[in-house]
Coordinates of C-alpha atoms in Angstrom, one line a residue:
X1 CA 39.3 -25.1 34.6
X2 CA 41.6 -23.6 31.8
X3 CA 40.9 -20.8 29.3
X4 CA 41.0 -21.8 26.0
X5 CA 41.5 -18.8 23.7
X6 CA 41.1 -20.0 19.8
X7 CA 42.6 -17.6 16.7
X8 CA 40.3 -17.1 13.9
X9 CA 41.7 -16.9 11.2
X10 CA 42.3 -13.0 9.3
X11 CA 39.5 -12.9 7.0
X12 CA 37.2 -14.1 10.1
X13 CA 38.6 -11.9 12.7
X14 CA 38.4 -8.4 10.1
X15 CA 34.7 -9.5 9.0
X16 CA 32.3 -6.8 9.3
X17 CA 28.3 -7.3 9.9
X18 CA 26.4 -7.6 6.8
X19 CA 23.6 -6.0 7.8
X20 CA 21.5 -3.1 10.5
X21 CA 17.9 -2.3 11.7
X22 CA 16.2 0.7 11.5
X23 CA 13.2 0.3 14.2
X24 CA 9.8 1.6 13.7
X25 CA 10.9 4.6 15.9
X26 CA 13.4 5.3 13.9
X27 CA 11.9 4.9 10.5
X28 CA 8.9 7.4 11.8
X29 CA 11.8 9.9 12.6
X30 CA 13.7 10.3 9.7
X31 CA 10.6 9.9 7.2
X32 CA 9.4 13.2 9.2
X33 CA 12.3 15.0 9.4
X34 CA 13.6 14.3 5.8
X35 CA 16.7 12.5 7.3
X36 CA 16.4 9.9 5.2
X37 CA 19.0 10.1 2.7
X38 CA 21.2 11.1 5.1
X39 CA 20.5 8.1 7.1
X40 CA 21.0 5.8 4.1
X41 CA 24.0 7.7 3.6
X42 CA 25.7 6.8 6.6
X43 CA 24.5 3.0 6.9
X44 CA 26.2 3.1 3.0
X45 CA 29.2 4.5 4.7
X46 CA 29.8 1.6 7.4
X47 CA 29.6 -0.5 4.4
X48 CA 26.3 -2.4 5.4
X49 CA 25.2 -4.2 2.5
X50 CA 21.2 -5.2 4.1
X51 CA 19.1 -2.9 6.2
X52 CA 16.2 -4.6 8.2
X53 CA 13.2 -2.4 8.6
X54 CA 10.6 -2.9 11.3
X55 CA 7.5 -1.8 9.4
X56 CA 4.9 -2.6 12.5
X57 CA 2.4 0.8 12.4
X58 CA 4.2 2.4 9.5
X59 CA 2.0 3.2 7.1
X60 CA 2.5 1.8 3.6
X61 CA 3.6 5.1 1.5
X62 CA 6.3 5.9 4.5
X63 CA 7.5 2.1 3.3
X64 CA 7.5 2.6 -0.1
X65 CA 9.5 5.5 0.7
X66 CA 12.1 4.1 2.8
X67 CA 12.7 1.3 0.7
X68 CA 12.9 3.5 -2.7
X69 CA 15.7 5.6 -0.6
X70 CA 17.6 2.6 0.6
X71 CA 18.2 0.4 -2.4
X72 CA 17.7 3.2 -5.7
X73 CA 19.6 6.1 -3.8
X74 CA 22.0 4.1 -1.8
X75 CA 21.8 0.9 -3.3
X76 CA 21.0 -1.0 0.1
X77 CA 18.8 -4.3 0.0
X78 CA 15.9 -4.0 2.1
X79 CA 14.6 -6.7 4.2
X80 CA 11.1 -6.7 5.6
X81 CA 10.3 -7.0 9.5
X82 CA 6.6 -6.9 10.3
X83 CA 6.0 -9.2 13.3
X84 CA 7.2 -9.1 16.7
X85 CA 9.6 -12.5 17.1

């Protein structure tokens, strides 16, 4: 059986992802430590347009503060995760 090896074209092969997760781990951790911003920061840096937060067991002003870093600091859209898939 042969190897077929296909070219994409530029624009295809240079595309970045869109978007990142921050688990609930990770959330807990930088909401504690005041790492936030700094976080946001360097998701912002790699030019990630969406972060996806696992909310399970975060409590709902540790949300509200993630979110308000992510898209009024850093101007990140947030998306939502609160069920296992």
């Amino acid at each position: 059986m042969a190897a077929t090896v296909m070219a994409l074209p530029p624009a295809v092969a240079d595309a970045a992802p869109y978007g990142t997760w921050l688990s609930q781990p990770q959330i807990w951790f930088h909401s504690t430590k005041g790492s936030l911003s700094q976080v946001m920061a360097q998701i912002r840096s790699e030019h990630y347009q969406v972060v996806i937060l696992d909310y399970r067991k975060v409590s709902d002003s540790m949300q509200q503060e993630v979110a308000r870093e992510a898209l009024q600091a850093h101007g990140i859209q947030v998306e939502h995760h609160c069920c296992q898939l």
